[in-house]
XYZ file of C-alpha atoms in Angstrom:
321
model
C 0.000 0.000 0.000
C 1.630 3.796 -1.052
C 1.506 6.155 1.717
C -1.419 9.124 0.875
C 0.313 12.286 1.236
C -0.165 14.207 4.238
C -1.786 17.252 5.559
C 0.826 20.317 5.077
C -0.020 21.969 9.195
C -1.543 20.126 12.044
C -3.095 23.611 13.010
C -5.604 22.235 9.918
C -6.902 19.250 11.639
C -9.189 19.012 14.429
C -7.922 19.229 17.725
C -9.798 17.375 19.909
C -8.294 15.103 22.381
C -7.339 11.597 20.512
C -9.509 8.492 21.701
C -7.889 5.928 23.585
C -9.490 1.978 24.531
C -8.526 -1.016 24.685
C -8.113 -3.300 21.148
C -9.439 -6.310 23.660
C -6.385 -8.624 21.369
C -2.994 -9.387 21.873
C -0.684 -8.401 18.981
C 2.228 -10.916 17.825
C 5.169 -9.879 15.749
C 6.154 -12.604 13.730
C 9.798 -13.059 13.011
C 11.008 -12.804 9.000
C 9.652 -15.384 6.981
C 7.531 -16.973 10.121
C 4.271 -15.674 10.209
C 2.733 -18.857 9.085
C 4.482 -20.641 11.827
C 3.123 -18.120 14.086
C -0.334 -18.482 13.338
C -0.153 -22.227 12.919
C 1.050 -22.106 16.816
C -1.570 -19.275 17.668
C -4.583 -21.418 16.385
C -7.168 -18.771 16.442
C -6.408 -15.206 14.914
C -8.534 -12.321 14.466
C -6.248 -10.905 11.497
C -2.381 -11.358 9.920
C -1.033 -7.736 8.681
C 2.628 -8.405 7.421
C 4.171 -9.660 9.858
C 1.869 -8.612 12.630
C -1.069 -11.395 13.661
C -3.821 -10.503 15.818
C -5.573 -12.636 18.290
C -8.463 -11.873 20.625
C -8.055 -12.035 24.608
C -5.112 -12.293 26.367
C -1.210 -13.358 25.783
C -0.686 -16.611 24.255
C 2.733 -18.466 24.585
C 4.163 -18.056 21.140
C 7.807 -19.153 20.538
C 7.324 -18.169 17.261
C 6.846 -14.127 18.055
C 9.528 -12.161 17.840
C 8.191 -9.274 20.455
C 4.239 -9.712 21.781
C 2.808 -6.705 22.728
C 0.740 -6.933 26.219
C -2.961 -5.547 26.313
C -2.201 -3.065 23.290
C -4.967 0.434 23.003
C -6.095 1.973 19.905
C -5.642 5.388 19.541
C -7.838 7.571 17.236
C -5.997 11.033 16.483
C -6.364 13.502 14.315
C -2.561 14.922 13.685
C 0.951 13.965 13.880
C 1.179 15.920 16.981
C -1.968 14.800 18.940
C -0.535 11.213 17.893
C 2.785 11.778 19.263
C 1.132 13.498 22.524
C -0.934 10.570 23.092
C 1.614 8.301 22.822
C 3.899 10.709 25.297
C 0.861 10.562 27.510
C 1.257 6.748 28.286
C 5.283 6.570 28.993
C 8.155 7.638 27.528
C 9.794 4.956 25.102
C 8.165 3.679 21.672
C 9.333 1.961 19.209
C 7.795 2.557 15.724
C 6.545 -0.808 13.606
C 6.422 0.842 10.460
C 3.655 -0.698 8.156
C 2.121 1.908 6.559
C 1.627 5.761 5.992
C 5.226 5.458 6.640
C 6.579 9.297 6.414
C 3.635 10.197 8.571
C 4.652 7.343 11.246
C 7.825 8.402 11.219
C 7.003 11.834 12.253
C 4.809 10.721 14.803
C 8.090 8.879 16.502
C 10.185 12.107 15.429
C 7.587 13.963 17.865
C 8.760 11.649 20.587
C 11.660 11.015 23.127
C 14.482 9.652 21.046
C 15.369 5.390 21.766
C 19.278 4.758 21.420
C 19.126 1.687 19.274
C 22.811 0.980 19.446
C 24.463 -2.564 19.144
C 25.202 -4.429 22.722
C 28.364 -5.083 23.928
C 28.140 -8.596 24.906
C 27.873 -9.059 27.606
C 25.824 -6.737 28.824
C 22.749 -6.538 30.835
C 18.833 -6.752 30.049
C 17.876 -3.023 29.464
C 15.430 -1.992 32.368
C 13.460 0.550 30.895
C 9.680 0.303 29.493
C 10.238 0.081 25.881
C 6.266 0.067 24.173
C 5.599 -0.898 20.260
C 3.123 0.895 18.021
C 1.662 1.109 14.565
C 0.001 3.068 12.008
C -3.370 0.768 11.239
C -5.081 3.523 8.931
C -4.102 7.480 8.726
C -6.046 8.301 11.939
C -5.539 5.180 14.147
C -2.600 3.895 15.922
C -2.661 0.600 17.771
C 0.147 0.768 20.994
C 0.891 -1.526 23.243
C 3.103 -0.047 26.934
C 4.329 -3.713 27.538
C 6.078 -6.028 25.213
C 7.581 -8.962 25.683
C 10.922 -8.430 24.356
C 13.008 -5.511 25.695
C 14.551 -4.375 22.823
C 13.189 -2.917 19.408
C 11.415 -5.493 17.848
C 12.700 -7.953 19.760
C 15.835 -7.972 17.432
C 19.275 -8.167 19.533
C 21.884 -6.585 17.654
C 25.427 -7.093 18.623
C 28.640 -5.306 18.707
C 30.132 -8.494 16.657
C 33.276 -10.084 16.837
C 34.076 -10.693 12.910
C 37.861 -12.257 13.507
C 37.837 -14.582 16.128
C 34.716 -16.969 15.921
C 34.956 -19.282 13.235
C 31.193 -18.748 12.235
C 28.383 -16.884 13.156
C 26.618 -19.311 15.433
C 28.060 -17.527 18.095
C 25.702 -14.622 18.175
C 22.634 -17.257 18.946
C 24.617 -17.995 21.970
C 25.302 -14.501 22.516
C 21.524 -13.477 22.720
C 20.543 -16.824 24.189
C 22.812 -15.830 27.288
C 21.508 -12.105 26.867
C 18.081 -13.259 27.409
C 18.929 -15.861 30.309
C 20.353 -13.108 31.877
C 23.455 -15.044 32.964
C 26.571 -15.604 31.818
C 28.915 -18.818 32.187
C 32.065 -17.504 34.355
C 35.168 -18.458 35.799
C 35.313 -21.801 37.571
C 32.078 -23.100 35.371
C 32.203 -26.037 33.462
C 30.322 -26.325 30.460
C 29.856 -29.095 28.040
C 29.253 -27.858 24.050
C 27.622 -30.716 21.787
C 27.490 -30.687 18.368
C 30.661 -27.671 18.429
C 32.108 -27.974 15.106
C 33.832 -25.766 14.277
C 33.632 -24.082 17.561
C 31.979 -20.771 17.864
C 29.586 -21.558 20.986
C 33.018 -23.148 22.861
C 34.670 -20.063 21.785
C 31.853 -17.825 23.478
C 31.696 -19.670 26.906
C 35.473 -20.111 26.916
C 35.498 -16.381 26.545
C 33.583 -16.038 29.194
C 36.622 -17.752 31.648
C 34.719 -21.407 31.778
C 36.393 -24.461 31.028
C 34.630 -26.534 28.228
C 34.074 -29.766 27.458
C 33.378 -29.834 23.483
C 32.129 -32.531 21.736
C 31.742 -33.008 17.913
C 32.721 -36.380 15.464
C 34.235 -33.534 13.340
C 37.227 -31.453 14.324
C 37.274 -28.131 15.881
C 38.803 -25.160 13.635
C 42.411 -25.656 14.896
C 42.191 -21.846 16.890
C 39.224 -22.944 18.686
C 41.314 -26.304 19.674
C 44.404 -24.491 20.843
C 42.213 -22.546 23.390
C 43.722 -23.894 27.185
C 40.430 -24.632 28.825
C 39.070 -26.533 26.002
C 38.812 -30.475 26.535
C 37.641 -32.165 23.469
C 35.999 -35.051 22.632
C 35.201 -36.313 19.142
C 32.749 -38.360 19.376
C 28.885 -38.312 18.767
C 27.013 -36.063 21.683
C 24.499 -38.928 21.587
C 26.635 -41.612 22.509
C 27.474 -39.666 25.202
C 26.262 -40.764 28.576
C 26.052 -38.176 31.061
C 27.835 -40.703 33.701
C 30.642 -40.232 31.328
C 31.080 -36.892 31.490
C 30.199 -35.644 35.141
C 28.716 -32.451 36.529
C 28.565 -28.832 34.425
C 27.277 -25.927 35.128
C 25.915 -25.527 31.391
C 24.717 -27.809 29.000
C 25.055 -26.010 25.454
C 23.618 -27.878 22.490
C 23.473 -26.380 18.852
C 23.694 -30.081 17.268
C 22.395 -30.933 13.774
C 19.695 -33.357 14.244
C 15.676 -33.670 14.606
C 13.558 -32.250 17.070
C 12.585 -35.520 18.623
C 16.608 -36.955 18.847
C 17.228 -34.052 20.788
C 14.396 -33.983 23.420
C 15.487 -37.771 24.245
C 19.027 -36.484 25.015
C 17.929 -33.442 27.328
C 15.195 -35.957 29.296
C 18.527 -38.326 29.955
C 20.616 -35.505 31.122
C 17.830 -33.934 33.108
C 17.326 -37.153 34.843
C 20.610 -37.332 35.381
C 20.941 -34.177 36.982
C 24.154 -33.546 36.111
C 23.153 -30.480 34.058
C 22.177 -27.132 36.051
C 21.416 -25.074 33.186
C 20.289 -26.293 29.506
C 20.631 -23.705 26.447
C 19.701 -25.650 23.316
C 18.686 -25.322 19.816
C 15.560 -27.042 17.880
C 16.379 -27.128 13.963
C 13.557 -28.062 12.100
C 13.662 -29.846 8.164
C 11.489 -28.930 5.726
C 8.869 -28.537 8.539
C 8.536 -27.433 11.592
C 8.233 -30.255 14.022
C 5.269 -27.922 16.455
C 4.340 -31.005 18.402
C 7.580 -31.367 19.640
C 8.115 -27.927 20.201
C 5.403 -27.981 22.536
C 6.899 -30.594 24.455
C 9.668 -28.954 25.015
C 7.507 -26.164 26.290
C 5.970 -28.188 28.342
C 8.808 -28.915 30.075
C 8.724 -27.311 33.599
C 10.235 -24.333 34.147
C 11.807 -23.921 30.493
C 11.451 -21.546 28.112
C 11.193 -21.925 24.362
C 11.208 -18.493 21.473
C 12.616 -17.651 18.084
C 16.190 -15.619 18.626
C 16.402 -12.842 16.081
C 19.711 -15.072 15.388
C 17.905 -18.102 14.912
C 16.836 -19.315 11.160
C 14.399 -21.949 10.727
C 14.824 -23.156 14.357
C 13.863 -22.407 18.068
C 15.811 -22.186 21.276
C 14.921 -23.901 24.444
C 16.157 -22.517 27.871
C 15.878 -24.155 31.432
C 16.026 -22.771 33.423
C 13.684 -19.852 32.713
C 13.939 -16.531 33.862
């Protein structure tokens, strides 16, 4: 849709106070190229626009959202400036999902407090403040929600990146997994890395001052393998009994290999309990595999979502924050 063009001075437009009520829906950003997973996990939607879906009632779990905003208002206004004062009128920080009427959107957020959206410095921690979405649904009708789920823009994590040492870039899905869990492996950890080849996630938590334990049946790249705190095993991570390797702090598992393979090996090692902390990652085939997605969800006191690093795959956490 082209944006209509918009009125030259606001002091044209009526200036009665905008309307504000509830939408009585939750809205769902989907990530890129997963909206139909979103909906497929949703069920029940009121309306897809792009890559926002709309349900009615209350918060769903949705791995599949990239940022969910909470009990979201519709806002009817009749200028740039009443929108941006209406807006200012429920807190301080927005963050524009441009969909449509995009020059007048984007005046409406030039109207408000300005949002630093610069790359982290892993690590770092969570930002604290209220960060609130909102969109342009027609010329005259915002929909805004104070509470998302994700603290940053979008729900998108973007990184101060390391482009020399990793040998790939698997190591920002680790980066914002360990963003998100809001702790870091440290000094005096021991962490065990399946499926590491060619090393980035060892890299990351060996970074961090933990000693790893990574296992692959192919060899590390030969930097990652020189690091001192790095004990390797090649061997398959699922002929690996967890008697055989002991106690760690972290069990980090970006392995290629189906949905169902992998929720056998994290019900042995959780049974085990030899395994305090579990970050792991789901890749899906062709398809996404949602029944066993929602086992893992099921899982007490776990967590599963879509990183903004993740491609056609989830992340499970456990334990949640």
């Amino acid at each position: 849709m082209q944006d209509t063009p918009d009125p030259a001075p606001d002091s044209a437009l009526p200036s009665a106070s905008p309307s504000i009520a509830p939408l009585g829906q939750t809205v769902y950003l989907a990530p890129d190229g997963f909206v139909d997973d979103l909906v497929a996990e949703l069920g029940d939607v009121a309306a897809v626009d792009g890559r926002l879906v709309f349900a009615d009632g209350p918060a769903r779990p949705a791995a599949w959202a990239q940022n969910i905003w909470f009990d979201p208002v519709r806002i009817e206004i009749g200028s740039i400036k009443g929108g941006a004062k209406a807006l200012r009128g429920i807190q301080r920080n927005w963050a524009l999902w441009s969909q449509r009427h995009h020059r007048r959107a984007a005046l409406i957020q030039d109207n408000l407090p300005h949002v630093s959206a610069k790359p982290v410095v892993f690590p770092s921690p969570l930002p604290t403040a209220p960060l609130g979405s909102w969109t342009l649904l027609d010329e005259n009708t915002i929909v805004a929600a104070a509470r998302c789920s994700s603290p940053f823009r979008h729900g998108e994590v973007p990184f101060v990146e390391n482009r020399t040492a990793p040998p790939n870039r698997a190591y920002l899905k680790l980066w914002e997994a360990l963003t998100l869990f809001g702790e870091q492996p440290g000094p005096g950890d021991r962490c065990l890395d399946l499926g590491a080849c060619p090393g980035g996630w060892t890299w990351v938590l060996h970074e961090l001052g933990a000693s790893v334990v990574s296992v692959d049946k192919a060899p590390l790249d030969p930097a990652i393998a020189r690091l001192p705190r790095v004990e390797i095993r090649q061997e398959s991570a699922f002929g690996l009994k967890p008697q055989d390797v002991g106690p760690v702090d972290w069990l980090c598992c970006d392995v290629i290999c189906y949905p169902t393979r992998l929720l056998r090996l994290v019900r042995d090692w959780m049974d085990s309990g030899l395994a305090k902390r579990f970050v792991c990652t789901l890749k899906f085939q062709a398809d996404t595999d949602h029944e066993t997605a929602r086992a893992f969800a099921a899982i007490p006191g776990g967590r599963v979502l879509h990183l903004h690093h993740n491609k056609h795959e989830l992340t499970w956490m456990w334990p949640a924050v």
